[in-house]
PDB file of C-alpha atoms in Angstrom:
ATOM      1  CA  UNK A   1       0.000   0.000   0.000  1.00 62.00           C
ATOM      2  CA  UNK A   2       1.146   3.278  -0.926  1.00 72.00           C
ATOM      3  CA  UNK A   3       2.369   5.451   1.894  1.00 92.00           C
ATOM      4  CA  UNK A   4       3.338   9.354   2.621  1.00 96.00           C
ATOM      5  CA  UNK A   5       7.248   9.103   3.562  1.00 97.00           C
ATOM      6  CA  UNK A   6       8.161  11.869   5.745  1.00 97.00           C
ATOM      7  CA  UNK A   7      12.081  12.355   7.229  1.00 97.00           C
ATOM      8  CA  UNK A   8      13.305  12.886   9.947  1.00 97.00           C
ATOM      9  CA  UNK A   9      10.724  11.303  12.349  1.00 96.00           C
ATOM     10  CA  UNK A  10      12.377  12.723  15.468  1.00 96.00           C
ATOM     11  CA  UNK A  11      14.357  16.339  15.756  1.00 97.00           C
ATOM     12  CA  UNK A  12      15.912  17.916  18.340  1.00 98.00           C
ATOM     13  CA  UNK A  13      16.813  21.389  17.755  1.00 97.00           C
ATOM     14  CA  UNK A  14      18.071  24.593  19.614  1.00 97.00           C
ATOM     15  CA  UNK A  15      16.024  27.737  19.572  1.00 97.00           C
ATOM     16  CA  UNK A  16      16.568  30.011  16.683  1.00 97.00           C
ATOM     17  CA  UNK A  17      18.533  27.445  14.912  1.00 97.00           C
ATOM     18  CA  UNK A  18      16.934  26.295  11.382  1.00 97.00           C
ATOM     19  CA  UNK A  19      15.029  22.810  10.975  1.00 98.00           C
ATOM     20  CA  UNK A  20      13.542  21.314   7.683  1.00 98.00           C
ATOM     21  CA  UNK A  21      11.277  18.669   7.444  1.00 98.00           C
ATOM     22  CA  UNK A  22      10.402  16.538   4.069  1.00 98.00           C
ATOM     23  CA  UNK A  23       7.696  14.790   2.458  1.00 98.00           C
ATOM     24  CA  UNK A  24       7.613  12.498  -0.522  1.00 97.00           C
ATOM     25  CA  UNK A  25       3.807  12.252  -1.014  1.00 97.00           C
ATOM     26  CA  UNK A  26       1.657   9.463  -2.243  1.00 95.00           C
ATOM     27  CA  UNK A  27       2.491   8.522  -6.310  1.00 93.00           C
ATOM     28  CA  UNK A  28       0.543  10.513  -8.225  1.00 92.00           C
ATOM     29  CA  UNK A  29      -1.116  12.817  -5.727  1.00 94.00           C
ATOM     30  CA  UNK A  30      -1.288  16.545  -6.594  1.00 93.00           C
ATOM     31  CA  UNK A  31      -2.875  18.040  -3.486  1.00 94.00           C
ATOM     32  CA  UNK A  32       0.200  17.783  -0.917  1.00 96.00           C
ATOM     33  CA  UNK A  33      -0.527  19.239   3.326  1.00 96.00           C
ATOM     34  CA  UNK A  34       1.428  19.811   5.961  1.00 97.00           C
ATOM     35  CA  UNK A  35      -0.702  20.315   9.222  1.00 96.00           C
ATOM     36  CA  UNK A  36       1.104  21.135  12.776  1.00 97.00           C
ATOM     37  CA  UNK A  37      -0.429  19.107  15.528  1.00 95.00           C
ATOM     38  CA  UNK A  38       0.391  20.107  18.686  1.00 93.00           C
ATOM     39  CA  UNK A  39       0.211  17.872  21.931  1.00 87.00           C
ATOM     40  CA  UNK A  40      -3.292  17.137  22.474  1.00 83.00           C
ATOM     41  CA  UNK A  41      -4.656  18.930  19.753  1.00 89.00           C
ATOM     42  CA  UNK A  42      -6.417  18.602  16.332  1.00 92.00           C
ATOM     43  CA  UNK A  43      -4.278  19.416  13.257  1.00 94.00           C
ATOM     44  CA  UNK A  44      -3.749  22.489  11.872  1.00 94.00           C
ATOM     45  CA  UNK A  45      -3.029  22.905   8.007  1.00 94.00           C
ATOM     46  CA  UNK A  46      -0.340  25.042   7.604  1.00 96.00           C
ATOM     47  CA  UNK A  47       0.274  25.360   3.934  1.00 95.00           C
ATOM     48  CA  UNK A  48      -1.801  23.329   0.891  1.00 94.00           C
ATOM     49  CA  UNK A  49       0.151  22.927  -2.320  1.00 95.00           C
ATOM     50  CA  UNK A  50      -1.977  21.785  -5.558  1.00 93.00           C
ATOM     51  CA  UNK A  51       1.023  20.030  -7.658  1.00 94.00           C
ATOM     52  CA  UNK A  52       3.825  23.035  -7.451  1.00 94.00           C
ATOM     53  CA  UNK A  53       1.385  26.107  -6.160  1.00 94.00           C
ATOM     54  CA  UNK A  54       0.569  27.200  -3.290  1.00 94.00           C
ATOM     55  CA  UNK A  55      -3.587  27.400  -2.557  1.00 91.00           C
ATOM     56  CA  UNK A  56      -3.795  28.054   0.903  1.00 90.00           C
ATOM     57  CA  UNK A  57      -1.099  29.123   3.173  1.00 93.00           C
ATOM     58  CA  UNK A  58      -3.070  31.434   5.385  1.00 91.00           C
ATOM     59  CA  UNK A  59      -2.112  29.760   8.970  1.00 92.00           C
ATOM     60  CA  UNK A  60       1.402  29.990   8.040  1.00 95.00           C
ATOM     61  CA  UNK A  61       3.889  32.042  10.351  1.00 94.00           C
ATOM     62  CA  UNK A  62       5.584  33.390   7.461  1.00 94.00           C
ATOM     63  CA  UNK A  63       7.758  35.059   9.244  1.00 96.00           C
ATOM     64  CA  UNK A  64       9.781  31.872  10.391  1.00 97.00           C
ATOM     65  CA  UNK A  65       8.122  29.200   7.935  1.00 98.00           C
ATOM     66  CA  UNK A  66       8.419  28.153   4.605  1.00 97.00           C
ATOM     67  CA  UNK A  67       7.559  25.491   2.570  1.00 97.00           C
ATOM     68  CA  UNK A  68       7.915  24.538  -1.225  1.00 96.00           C
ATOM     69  CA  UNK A  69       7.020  21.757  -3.957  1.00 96.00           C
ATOM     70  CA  UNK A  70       9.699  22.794  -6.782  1.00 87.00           C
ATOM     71  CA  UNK A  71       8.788  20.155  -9.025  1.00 89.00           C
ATOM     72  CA  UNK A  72       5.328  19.240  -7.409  1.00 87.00           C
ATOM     73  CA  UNK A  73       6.331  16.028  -6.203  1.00 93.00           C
ATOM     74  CA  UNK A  74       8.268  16.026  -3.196  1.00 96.00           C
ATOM     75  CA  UNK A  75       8.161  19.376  -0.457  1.00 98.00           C
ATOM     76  CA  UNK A  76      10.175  21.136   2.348  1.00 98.00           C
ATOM     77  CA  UNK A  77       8.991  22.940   5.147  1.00 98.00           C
ATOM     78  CA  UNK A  78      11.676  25.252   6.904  1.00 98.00           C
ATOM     79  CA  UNK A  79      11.657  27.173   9.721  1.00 98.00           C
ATOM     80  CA  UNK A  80      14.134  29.215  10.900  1.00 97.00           C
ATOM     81  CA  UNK A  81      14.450  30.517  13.353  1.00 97.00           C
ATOM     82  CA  UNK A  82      13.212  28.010  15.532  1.00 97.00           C
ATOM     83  CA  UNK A  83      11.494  28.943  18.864  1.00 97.00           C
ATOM     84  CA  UNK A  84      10.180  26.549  21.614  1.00 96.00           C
ATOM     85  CA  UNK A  85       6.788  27.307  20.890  1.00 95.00           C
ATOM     86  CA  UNK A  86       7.273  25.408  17.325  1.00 97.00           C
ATOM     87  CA  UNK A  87       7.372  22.179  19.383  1.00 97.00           C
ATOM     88  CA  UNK A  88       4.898  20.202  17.812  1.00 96.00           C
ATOM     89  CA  UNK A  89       4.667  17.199  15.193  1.00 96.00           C
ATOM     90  CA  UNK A  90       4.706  17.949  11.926  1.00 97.00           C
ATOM     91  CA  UNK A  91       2.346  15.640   8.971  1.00 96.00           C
ATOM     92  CA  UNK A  92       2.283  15.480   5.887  1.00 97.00           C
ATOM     93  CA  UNK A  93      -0.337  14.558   3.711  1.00 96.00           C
ATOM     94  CA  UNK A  94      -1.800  14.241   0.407  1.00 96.00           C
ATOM     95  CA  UNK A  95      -4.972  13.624  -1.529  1.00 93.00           C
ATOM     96  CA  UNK A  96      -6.382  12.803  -5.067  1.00 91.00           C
ATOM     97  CA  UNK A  97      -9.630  13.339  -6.595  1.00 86.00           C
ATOM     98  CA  UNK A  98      -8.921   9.614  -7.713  1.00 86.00           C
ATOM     99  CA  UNK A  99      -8.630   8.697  -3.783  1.00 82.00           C
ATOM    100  CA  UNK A 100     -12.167  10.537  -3.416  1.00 79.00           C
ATOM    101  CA  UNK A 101     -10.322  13.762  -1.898  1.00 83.00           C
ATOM    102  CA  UNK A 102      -9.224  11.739   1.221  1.00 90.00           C
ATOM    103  CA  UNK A 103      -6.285  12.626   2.491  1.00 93.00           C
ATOM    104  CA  UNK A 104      -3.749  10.044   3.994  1.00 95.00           C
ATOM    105  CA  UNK A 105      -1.386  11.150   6.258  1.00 96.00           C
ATOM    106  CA  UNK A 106       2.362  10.245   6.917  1.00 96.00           C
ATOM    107  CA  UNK A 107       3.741   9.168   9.760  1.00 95.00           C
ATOM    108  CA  UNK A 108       4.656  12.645  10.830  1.00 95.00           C
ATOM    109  CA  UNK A 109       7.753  14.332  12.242  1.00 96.00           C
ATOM    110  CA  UNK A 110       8.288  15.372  15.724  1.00 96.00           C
ATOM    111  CA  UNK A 111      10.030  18.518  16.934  1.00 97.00           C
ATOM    112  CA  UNK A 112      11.522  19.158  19.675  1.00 97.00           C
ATOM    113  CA  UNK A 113      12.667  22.663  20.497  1.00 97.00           C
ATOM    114  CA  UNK A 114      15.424  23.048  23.482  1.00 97.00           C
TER     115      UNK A 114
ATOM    116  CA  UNK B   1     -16.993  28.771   7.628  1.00 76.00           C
ATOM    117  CA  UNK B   2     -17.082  25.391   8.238  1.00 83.00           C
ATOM    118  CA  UNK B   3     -16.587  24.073  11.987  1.00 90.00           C
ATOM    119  CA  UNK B   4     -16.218  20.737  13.158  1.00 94.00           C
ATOM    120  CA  UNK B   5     -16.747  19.709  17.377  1.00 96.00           C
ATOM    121  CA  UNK B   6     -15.881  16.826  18.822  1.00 97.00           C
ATOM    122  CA  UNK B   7     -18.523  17.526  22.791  1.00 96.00           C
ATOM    123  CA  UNK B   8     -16.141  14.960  24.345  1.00 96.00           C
ATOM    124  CA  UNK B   9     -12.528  15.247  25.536  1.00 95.00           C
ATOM    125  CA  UNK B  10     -12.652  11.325  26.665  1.00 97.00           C
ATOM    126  CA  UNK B  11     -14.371   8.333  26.262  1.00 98.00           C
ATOM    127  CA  UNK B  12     -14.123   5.485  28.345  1.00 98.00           C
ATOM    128  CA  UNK B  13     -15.907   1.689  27.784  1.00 98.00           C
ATOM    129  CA  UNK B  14     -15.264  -1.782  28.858  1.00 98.00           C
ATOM    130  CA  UNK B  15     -14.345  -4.242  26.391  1.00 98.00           C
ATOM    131  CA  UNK B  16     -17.158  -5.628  23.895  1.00 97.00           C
ATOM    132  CA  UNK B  17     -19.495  -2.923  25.013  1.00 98.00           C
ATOM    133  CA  UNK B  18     -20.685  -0.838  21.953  1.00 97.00           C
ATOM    134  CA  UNK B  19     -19.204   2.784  21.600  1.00 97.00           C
ATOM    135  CA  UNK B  20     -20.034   5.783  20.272  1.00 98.00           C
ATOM    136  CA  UNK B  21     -17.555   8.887  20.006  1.00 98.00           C
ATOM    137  CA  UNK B  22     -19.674  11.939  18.808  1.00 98.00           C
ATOM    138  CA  UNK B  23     -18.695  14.408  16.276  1.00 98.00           C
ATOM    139  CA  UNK B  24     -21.465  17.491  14.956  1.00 97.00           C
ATOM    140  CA  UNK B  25     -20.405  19.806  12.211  1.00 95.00           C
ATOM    141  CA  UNK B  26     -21.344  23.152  10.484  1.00 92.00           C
ATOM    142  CA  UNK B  27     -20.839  23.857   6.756  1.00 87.00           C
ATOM    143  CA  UNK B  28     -22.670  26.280   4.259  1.00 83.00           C
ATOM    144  CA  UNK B  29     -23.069  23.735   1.639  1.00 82.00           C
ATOM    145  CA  UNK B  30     -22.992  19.604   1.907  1.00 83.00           C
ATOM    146  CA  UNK B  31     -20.281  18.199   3.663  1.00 88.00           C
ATOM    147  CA  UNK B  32     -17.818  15.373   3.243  1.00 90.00           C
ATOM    148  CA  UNK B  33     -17.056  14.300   6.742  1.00 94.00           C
ATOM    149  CA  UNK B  34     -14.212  11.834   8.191  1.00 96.00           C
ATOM    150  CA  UNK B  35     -13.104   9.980  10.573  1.00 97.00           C
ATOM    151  CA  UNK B  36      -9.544   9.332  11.440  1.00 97.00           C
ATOM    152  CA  UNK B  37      -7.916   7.673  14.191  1.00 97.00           C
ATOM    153  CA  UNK B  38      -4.166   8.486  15.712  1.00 95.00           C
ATOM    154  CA  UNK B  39      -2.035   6.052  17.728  1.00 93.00           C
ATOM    155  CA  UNK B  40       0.746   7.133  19.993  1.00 88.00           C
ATOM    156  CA  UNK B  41       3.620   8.923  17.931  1.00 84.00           C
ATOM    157  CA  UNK B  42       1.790   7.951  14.976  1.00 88.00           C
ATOM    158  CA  UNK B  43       0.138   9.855  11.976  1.00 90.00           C
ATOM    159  CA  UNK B  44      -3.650   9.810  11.437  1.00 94.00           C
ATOM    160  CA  UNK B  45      -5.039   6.911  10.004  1.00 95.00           C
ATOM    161  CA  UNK B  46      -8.171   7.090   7.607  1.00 95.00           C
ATOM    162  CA  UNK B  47     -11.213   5.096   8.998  1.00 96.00           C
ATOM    163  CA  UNK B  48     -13.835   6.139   7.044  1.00 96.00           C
ATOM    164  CA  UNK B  49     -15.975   8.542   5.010  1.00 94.00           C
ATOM    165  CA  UNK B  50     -19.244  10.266   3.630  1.00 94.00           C
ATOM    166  CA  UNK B  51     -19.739  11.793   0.699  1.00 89.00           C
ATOM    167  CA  UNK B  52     -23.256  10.951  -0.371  1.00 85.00           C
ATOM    168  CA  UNK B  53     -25.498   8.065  -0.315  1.00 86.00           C
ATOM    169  CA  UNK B  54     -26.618   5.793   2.273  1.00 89.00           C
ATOM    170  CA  UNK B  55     -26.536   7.582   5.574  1.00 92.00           C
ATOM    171  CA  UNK B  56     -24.552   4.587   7.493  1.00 95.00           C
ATOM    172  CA  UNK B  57     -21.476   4.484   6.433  1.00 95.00           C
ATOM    173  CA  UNK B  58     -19.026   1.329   7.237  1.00 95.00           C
ATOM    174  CA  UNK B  59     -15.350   1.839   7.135  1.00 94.00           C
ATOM    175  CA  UNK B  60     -12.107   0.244   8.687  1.00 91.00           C
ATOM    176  CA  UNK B  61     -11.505  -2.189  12.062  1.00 92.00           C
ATOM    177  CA  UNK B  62     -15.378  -2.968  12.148  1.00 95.00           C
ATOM    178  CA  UNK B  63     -16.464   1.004  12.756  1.00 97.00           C
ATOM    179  CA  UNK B  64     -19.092   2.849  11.146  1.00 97.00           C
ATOM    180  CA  UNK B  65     -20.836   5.887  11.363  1.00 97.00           C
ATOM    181  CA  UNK B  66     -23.915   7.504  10.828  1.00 95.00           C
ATOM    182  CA  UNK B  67     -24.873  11.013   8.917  1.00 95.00           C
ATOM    183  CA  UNK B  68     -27.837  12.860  10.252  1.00 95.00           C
ATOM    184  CA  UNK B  69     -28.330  15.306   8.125  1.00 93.00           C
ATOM    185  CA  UNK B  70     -30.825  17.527  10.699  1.00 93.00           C
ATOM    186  CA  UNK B  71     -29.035  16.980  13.273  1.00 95.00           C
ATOM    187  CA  UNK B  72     -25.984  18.202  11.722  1.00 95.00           C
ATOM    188  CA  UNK B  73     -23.755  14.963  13.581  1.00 97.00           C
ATOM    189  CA  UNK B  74     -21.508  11.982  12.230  1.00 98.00           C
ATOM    190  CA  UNK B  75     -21.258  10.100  15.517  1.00 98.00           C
ATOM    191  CA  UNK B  76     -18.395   7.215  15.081  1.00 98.00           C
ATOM    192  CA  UNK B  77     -19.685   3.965  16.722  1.00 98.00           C
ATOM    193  CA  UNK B  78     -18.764   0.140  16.934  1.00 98.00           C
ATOM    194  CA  UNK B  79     -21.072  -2.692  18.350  1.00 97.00           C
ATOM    195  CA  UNK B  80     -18.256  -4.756  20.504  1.00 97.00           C
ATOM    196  CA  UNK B  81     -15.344  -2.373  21.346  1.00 97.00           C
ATOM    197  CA  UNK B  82     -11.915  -3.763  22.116  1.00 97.00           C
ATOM    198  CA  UNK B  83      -8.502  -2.980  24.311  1.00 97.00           C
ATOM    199  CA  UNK B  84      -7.149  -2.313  20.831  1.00 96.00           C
ATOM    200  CA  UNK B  85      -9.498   0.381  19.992  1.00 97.00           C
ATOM    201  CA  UNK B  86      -8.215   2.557  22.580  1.00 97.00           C
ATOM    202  CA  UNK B  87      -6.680   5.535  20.905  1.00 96.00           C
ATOM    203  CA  UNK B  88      -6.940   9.415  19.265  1.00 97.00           C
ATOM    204  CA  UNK B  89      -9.877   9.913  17.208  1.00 98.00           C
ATOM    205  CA  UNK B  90     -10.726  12.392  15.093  1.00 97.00           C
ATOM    206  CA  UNK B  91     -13.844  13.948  13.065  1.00 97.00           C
ATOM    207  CA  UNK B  92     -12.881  16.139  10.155  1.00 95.00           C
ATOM    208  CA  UNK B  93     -15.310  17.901   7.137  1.00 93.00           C
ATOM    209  CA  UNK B  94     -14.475  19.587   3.888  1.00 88.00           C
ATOM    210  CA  UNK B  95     -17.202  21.982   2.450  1.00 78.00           C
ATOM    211  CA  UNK B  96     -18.128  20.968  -0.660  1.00 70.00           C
ATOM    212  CA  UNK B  97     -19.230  24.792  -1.650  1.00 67.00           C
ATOM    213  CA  UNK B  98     -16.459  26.339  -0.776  1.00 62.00           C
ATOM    214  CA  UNK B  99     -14.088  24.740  -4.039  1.00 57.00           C
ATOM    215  CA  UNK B 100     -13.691  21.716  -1.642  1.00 53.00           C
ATOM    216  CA  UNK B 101      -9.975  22.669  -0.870  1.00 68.00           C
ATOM    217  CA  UNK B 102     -10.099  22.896   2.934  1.00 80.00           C
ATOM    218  CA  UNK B 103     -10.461  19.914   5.564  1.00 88.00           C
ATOM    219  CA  UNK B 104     -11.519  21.078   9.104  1.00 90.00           C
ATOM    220  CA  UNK B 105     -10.305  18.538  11.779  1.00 93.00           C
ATOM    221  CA  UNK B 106     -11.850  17.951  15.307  1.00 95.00           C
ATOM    222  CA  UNK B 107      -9.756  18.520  17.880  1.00 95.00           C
ATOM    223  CA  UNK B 108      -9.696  15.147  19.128  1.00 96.00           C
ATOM    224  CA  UNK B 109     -11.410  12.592  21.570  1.00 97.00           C
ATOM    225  CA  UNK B 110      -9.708  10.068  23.333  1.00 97.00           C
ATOM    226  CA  UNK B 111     -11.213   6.285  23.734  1.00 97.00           C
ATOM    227  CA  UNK B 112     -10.533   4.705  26.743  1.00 97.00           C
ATOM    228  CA  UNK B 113     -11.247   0.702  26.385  1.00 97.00           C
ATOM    229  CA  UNK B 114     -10.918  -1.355  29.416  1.00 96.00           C
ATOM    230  CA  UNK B 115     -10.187  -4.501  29.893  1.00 95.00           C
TER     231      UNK B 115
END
């Protein structure tokens, strides 16, 4: 079955040093997510790429984050700096209208900021 | 806007009772709703989903779940719960008026199964 691969699945950083996180979506999926879940909580979509573009990054500190899709396949999300408040796991997910729109998540990354 | 609540921080049941974990949404249009559940250090796995058609909808690990339409609610429910069910789940809807683009998760209820 095919899965969202996301790297690293644990980080430990400093504050205000930079951290990226990847995603290799599901084969063929054009709609790529990446949420922020923190402890506890439901999770947030942070930035919603359809195949290279960006469609909704409204929730996304873009003063600290950024996140791409060069070649609409793969993405990055960056932050820099990093501040302890950023602790938090990190999924990414995609969809297809093949799939019926749902999305499947990966297994996410978690952050860790010291 | 769309909203999604899940009334319930926690649910707890003993094993092979039947469960329900409630979920009630708001959208301007019709909805597509979800359910999703999340293990420990895990991502969310997909359980099931409604788009249209028959109200009871029957998805992964012997859940289903039921649209009511009036009552605005997709309550998750399974007739014989077990140990194994315990776990993060979440109720999520995408507004199929608004383009469709944006999924609203729940913020989570908690299923306590015990032994």
């Amino acid at each position: 079955e095919a899965e969202v691969a996301q790297s690293p699945r644990y980080k430990i950083t400093e504050k205000s040093q930079a951290v990226a996180f990847w995603c290799d979506p599901i084969s063929g999926h054009a709609t790529l997510y990446w949420y922020r879940q923190i402890l506890g909580q439901g999770p947030e979509l942070l930035v919603q790429f359809q195949d290279e573009s960006v469609v909704d990054d409204s929730q996304l500190p873009k003063d600290r984050f950024s996140a791409e899709r060069l070649k609409g396949v793969d993405s990055t999300l960056k932050i820099q700096p990093a501040e302890l408040g950023d602790s938090a796991m990190y999924l990414c997910a995609s969809s297809s209208p093949r799939s019926g729109n749902t999305i499947y998540f990966g297994e996410g990354s978690w952050l860790t900021v010291v | 806007a769309q909203s999604v609540a899940q009334p319930e921080d926690q649910v707890n049941v003993a094993e092979g009772n039947p469960l329900t974990v409630k979920c009630t949404y708001s959208v301007s249009g019709n909805p597509y709703l979800f359910w999703y559940v999340q293990y420990p250090n895990r991502g969310l796995q997909f359980l099931l989903k409604y788009i249209t058609g028959d109200n009871l909808v029957k998805g992964s690990y012997g859940f289903e779940a039921e649209f009511n339409k009036s009552q605005t609610s997709f309550h998750l429910k399974k007739p014989s719960a077990l140990v194994s069910d315990s776990a993060l789940y979440f109720c999520a809807v995408r507004d199929l008026n608004t383009g469709g683009f944006k999924t609203i998760f729940g913020a989570g209820t908690r299923l306590f199964v015990k032994a």
